[in-house]
Short mmCIF file of C-alpha atoms in Angstrom, two decimals:
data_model
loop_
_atom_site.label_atom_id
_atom_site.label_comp_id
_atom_site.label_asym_id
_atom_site.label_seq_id
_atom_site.Cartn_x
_atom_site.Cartn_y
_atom_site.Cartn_z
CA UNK A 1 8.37 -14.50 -15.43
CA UNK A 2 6.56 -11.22 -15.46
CA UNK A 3 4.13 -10.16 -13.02
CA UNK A 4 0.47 -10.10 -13.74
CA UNK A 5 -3.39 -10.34 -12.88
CA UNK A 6 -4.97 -13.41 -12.76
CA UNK A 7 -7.25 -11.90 -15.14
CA UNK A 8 -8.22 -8.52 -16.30
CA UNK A 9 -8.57 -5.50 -14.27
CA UNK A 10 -12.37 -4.04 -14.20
CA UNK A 11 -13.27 -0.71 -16.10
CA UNK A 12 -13.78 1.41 -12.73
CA UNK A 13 -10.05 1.33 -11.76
CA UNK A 14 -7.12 2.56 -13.51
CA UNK A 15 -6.86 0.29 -16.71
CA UNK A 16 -3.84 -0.51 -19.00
CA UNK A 17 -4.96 2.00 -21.55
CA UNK A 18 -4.48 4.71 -19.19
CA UNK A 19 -1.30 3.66 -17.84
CA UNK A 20 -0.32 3.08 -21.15
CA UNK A 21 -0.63 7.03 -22.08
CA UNK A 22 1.74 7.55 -19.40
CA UNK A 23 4.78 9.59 -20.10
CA UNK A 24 8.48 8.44 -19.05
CA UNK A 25 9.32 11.47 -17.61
CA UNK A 26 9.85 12.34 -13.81
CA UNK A 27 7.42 12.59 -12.79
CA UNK A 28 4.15 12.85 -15.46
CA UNK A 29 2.22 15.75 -14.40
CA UNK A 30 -1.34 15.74 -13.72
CA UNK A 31 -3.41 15.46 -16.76
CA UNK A 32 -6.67 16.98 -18.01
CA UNK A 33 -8.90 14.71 -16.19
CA UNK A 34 -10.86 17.03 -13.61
CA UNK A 35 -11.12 17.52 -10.27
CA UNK A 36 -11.10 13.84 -8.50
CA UNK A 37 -9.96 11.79 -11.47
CA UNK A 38 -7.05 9.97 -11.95
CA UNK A 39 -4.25 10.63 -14.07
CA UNK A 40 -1.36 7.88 -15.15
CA UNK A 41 2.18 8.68 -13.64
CA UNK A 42 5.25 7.05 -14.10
CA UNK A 43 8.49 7.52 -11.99
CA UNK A 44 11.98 6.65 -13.10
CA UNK A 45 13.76 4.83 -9.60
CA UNK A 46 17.25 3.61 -9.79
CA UNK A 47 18.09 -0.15 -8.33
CA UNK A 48 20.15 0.40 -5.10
CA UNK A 49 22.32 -2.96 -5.45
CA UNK A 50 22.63 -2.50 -9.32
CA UNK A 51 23.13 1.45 -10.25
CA UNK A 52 23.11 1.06 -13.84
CA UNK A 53 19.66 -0.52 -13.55
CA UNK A 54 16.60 1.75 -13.76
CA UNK A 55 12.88 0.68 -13.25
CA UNK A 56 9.51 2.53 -14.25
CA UNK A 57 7.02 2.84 -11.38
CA UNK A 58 3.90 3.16 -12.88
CA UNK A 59 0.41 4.21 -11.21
CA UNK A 60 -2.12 7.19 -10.60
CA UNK A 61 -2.45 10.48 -9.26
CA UNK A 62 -5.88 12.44 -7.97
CA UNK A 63 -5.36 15.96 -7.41
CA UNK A 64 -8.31 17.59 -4.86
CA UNK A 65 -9.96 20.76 -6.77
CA UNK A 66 -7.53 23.30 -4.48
CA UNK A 67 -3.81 23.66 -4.97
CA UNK A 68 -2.86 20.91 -2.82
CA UNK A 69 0.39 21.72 -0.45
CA UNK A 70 0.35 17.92 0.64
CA UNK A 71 0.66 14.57 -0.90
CA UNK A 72 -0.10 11.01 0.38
CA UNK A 73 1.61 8.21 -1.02
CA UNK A 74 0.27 5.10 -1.08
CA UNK A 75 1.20 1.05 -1.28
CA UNK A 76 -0.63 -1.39 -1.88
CA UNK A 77 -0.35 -4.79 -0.25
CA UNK A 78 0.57 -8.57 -1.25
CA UNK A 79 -1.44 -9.62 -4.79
CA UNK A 80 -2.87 -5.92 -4.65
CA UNK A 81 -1.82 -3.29 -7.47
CA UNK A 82 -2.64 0.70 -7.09
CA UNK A 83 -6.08 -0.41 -8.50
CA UNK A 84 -7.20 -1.30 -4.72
CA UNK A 85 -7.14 2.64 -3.41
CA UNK A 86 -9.48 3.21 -6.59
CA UNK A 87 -11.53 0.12 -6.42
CA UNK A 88 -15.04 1.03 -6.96
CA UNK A 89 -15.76 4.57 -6.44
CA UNK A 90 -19.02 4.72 -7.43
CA UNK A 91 -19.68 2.53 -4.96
CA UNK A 92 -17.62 4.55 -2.41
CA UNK A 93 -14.87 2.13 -2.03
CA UNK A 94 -12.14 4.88 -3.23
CA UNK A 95 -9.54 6.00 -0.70
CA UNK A 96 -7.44 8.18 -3.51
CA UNK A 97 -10.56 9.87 -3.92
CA UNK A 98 -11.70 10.32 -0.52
CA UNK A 99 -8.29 12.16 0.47
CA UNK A 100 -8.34 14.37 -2.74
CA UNK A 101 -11.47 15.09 -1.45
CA UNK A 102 -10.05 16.27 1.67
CA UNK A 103 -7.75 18.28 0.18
CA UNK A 104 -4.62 16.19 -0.65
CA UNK A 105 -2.83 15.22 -3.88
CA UNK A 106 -2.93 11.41 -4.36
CA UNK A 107 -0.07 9.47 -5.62
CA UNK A 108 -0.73 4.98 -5.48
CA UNK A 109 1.41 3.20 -7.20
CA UNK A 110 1.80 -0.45 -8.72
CA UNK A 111 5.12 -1.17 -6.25
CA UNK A 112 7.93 -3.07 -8.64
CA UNK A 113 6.56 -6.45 -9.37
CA UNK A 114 3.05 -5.77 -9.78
CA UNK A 115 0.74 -4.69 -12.76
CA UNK A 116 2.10 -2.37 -14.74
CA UNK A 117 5.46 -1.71 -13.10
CA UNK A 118 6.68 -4.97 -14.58
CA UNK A 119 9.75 -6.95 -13.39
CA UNK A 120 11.63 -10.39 -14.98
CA UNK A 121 12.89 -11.35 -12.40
CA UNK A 122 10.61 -11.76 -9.12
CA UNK A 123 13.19 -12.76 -6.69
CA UNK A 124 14.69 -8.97 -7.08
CA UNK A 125 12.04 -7.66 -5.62
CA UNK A 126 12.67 -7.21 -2.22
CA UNK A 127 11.26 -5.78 0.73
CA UNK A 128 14.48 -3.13 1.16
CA UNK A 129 14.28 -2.38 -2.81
CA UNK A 130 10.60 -1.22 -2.30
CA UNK A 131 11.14 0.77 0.68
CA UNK A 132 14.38 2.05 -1.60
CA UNK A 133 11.74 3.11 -4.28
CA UNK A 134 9.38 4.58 -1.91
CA UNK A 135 12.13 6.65 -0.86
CA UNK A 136 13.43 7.97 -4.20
CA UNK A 137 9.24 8.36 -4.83
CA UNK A 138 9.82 10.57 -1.54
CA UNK A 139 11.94 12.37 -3.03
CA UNK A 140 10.64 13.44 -6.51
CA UNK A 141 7.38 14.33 -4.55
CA UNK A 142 9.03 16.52 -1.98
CA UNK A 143 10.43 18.62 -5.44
CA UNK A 144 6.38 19.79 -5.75
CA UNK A 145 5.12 19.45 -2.40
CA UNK A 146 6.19 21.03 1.17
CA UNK A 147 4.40 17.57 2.98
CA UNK A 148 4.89 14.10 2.42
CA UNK A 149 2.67 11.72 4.26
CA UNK A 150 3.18 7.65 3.42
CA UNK A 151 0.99 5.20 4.44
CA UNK A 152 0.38 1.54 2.55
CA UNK A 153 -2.08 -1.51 3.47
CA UNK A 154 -0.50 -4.88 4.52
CA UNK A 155 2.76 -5.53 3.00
CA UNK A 156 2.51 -1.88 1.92
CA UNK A 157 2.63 -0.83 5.65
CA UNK A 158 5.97 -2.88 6.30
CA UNK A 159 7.17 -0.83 3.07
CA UNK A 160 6.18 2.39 4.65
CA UNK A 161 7.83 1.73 8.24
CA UNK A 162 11.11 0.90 6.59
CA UNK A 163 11.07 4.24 4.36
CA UNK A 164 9.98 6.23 7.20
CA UNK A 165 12.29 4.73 9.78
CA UNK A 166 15.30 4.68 7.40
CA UNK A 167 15.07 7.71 5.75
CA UNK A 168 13.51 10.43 7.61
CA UNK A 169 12.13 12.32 4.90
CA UNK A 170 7.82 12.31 5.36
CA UNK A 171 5.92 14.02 7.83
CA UNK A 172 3.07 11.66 8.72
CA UNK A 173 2.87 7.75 8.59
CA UNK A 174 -0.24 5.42 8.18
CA UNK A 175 0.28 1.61 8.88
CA UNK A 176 -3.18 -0.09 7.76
CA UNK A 177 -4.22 -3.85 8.77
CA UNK A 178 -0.64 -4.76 9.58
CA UNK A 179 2.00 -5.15 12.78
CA UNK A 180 4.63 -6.77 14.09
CA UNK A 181 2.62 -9.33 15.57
CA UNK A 182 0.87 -11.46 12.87
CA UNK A 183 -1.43 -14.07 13.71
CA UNK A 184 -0.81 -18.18 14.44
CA UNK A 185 -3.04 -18.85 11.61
CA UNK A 186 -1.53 -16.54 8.95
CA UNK A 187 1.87 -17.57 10.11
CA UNK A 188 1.36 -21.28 9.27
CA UNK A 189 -0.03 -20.17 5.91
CA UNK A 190 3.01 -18.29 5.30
CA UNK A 191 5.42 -21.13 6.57
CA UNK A 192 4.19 -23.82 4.62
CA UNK A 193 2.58 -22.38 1.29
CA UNK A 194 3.87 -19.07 0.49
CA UNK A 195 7.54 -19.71 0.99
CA UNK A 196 7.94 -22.89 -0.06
CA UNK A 197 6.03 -21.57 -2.95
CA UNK A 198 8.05 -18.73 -3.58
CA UNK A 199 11.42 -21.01 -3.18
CA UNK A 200 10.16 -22.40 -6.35
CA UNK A 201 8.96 -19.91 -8.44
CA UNK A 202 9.46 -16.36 -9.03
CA UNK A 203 6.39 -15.46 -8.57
CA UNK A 204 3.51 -16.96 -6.33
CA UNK A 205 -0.56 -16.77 -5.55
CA UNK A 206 -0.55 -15.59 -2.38
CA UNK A 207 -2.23 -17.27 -0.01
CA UNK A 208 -2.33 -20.29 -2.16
CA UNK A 209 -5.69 -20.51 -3.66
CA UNK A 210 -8.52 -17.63 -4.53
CA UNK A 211 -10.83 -18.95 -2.04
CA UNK A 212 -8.16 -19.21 0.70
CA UNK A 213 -7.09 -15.63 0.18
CA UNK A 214 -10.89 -14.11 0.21
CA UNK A 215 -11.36 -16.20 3.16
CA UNK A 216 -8.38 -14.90 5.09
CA UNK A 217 -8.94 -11.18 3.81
CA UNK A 218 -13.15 -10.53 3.95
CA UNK A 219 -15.78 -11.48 6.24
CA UNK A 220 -18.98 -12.48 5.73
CA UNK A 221 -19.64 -8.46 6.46
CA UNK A 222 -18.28 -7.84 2.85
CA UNK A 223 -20.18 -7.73 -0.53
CA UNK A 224 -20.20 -10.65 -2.37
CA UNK A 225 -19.67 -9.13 -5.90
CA UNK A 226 -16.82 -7.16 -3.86
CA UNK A 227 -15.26 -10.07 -2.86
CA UNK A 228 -15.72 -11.69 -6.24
CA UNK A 229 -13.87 -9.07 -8.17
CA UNK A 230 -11.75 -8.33 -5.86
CA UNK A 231 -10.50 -12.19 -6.40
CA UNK A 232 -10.71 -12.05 -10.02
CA UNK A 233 -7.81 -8.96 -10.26
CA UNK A 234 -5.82 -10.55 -7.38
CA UNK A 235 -1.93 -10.05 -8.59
CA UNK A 236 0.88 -12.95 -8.73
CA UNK A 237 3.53 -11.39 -5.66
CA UNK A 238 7.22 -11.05 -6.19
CA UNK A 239 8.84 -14.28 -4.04
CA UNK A 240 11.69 -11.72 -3.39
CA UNK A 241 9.41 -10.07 -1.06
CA UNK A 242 7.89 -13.16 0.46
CA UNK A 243 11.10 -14.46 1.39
CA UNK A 244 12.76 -11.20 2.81
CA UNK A 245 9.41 -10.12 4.51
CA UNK A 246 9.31 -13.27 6.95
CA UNK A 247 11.24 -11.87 9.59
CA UNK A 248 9.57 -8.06 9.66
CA UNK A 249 12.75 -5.78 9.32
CA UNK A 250 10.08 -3.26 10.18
CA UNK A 251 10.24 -4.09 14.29
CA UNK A 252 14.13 -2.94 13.93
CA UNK A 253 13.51 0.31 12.27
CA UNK A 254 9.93 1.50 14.64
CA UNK A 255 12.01 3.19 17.10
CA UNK A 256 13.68 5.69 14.27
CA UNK A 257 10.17 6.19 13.20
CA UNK A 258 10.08 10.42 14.38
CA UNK A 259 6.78 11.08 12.98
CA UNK A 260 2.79 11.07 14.08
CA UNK A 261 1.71 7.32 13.47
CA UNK A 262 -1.94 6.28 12.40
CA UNK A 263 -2.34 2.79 13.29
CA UNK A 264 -5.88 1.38 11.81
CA UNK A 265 -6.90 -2.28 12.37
CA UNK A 266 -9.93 -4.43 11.57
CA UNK A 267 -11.65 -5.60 14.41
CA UNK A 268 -11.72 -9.08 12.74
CA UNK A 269 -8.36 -9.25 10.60
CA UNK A 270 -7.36 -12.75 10.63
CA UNK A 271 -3.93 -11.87 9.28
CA UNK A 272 -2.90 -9.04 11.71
CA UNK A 273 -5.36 -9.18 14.72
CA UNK A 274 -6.64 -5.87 16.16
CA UNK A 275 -5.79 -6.95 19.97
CA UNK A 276 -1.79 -6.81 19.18
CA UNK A 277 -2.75 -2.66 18.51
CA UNK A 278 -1.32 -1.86 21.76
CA UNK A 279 1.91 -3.34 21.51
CA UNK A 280 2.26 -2.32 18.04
CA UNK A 281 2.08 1.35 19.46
CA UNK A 282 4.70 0.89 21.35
CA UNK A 283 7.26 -0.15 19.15
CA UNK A 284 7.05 3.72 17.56
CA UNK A 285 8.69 4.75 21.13
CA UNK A 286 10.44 8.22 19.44
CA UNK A 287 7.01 9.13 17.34
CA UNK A 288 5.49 12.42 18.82
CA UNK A 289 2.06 10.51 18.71
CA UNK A 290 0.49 7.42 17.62
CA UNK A 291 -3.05 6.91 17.12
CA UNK A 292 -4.62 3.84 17.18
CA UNK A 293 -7.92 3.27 14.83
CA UNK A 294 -10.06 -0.10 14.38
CA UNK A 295 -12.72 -0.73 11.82
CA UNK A 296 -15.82 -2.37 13.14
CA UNK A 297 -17.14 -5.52 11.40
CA UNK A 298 -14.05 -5.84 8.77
CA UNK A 299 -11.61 -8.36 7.73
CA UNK A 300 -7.60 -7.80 6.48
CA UNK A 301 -8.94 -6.26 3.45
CA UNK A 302 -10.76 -3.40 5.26
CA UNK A 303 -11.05 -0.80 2.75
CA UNK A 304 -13.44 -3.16 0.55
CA UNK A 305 -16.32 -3.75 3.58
CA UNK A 306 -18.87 -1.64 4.18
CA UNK A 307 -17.34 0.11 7.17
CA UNK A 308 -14.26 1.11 4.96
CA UNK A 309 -15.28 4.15 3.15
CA UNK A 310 -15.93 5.62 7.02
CA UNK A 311 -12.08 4.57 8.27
CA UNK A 312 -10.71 6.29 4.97
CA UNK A 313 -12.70 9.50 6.54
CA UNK A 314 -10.68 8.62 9.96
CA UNK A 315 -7.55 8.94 7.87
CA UNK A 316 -8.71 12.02 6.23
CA UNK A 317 -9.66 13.86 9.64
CA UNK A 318 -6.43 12.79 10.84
CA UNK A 319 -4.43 14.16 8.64
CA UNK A 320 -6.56 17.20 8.17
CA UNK A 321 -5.98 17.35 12.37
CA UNK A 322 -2.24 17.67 11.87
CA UNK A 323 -0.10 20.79 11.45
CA UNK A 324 2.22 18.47 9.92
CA UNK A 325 0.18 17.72 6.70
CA UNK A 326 -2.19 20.41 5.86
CA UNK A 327 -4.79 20.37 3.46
CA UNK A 328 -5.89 22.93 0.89
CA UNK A 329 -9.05 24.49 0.77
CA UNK A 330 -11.30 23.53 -2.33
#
C-alpha cells in the first residue's frame, strides 16, 4: 500500500506539480523562485538494513534573501507531510518562511512514508530508518552549510532526538509538542486503536477517525477553516513507525544529546502535556543548555493556532541568540 492524503493537498502549500519538477540529484539546488519561496528538493538516502536499497526524500527548501551560513531541518509529525511548516502563509501560519526570514536556509521534508516520498511497504518504515535518513540528510546539508540545526514536531521530535543523540553531527536541536512523558489519554488511544490498527495494516489513520485527531490536536482557540483543512490533507502513517515508536527510544539516547535544546510545549497539548517540561529538560543532562518554551492557548498542533506564528518567532530569536547557528544578514 502506498502512502497518501486523505484527499488533496490545498494550493498554498507545496503541491505535487512542484515536487514533481524535482530533480533526482543530491541534492536539487534552489530554484528560481525568489526570496522566501519554496523550491522542490529531492535527496537520494540509502536503507541502513538493506544497502542495495535507495529511497527519494522528497520536499522543499526556502532560502532567506542573504547567503545563508545555516540550515534548519525540519520533520514533520504523525499524518503530517512537509506541507505543515508551509501551511498557510498568507495567513502567517508558515514556519519555513518565518526562519528564512530570519536568516536561515529551510529544508522540510515529506519523511519516508508520507506524500511524496512514497514507500510499498509501511511496516519498513521505522522510527531508527527515519532518524537514519535524517542523518544521511545531515550529511548532504553539512556539504553546503557550516551549521546544521534539526528540529521536527511530534513524532518528528522523537526523529530528531535519535539523530542528534546518535550521531553527533548538528549544532542546535528543537523538540516541538513532544516528550518522554505522553499523556494517560493519548496513551490509551495509542494502545487500543493505533497499534492494533497498525498490526493490521500497513498503513493507518492516526488517531482513528478525523474528528478524533482534530479533537486531540486543536482547541477551540484554533480557526475553524484551519482545523478543517488541516483534517482534509491529514496523511495515512507508516505502522512501522507506530509500532517501533511505543516505547520512545528517544529517553535512551537524551543523555548523548551535546547540543543547546529548545523545548516548546502547548500549554493545552492533550498528547504531550506542558507540565512534564521540566522533567523532559532533564533527560538532556550533557546539553550545554536547554530552554524550555510554552505556547499560550494552543493544542498538540501548535503551529496552526493563533499563538503559533509568535512561538515560530521564539524559535527564530533562539537560534538567532546562538553562536552555534548564525544567521545571515538580508
Amino acid at each position: 500500500m502506498r502512502s497518501r492524503t486523505m484527499k488533496p493537498h490545498r494550493s498554498s502549500v507545496v503541491g505535487a506539480a512542484l515536487l514533481a519538477a524535482a530533480s533526482a540529484g543530491l541534492p536539487v539546488a534552489r530554484a528560481d523562485s525568489g526570496p522566501l519561496e519554496p523550491a522542490p528538493v529531492t535527496y537520494r538516502v540509502t536503507d541502513p538494513y538493506a544497502r542495495s536499497a535507495e529511497h527519494e526524500i522528497h520536499g522543499f527548501r526556502v532560502d532567506p534573501p542573504c547567503a545563508a551560513t545555516s540550515v534548519v531541518l525540519l520533520l514533520h509529525g504523525l499524518s503530517y507531510g512537509a506541507e505543515a511548516w508551509d501551511f498557510s502563509p498568507e495567513h502567517g501560519y508558515s514556519y519555513a518562511r518565518t526562519l528564512a526570514d530570519a536568516g536561515y536556509t529551510v529544508v522540510a521534508i515529506d519523511r519516508l512514508g508520507y506524500g511524496a516520498s512514497t514507500l510499498d511497504d509501511g511496516y519498513r518504515a521505522t522510527v531508527d530508518v527515519h532518524a537514519e535518513f535524517a542523518h544521511q540528510i545531515v550529511q548532504q546539508l553539512r556539504g553546503e552549510f557550516a551549521h546544521v540545526a534539526i528540529g521536527g514536531h511530534s513524532a518528528g521530535a522523537e526523529v530528531s532526538e535519535l539523530e542528534a543523540g546518535l550521531f553527533n553531527d548538528v549544532d542546535a536541536l528543537i523538540a516541538m509538542g513532544y516528550h518522554q512523558f505522553p499523556s494517560t489519554r493519548f496513551l490509551a488511544d495509542f494502545a487500543t486503536g493505533d497499534i492494533p490498527r497498525a498490526l493490521l495494516s500497513d498503513y493507518e489513520y492516526f488517531l482513528g477517525t478525523p474528528s478524533h485527531r482534530a479533537q486531540m490536536f486543536y482547541t477551540a482557540a484554533a480557526e475553524p477553516w484551519v482545523v478543517a483543512a488541516d483534517t482534509a490533507a491529514a496523511h495515512l502513517t507508516p505502522s512501522g513507525e507506530i509500532l517501533t515508536i511505543t516505547l520512545q527510544p528517544s529517553r535512551v539516547l537524551a543523555p548523548f544529546v551535546r547540543v543547546p535544546v529548545l523545548l516548546q510545549l502547548a500549554d493545552s497539548d492533550r498528547l504531550f502535556p506542558a507540565a512534564f517540561a521540566p522533567l523532559a529538560a532533564a533527560s538532556f543532562i550533557h546539553s550545554p543548555s536547554v530552554t524550555l518554551d510554552t505556547v499560550p492557548r494552543a493544542g498538540h498542533t501548535y503551529m496552526l493556532h493563533p499563538t503559533g506564528p509568535a512561538a515560530g518567532e521564539r524559535i527564530a530569536d533562539w537560534l538567532r541568540g546562538r553562536p552555534e547557528t548564525p544567521s545571515c544578514q538580508p
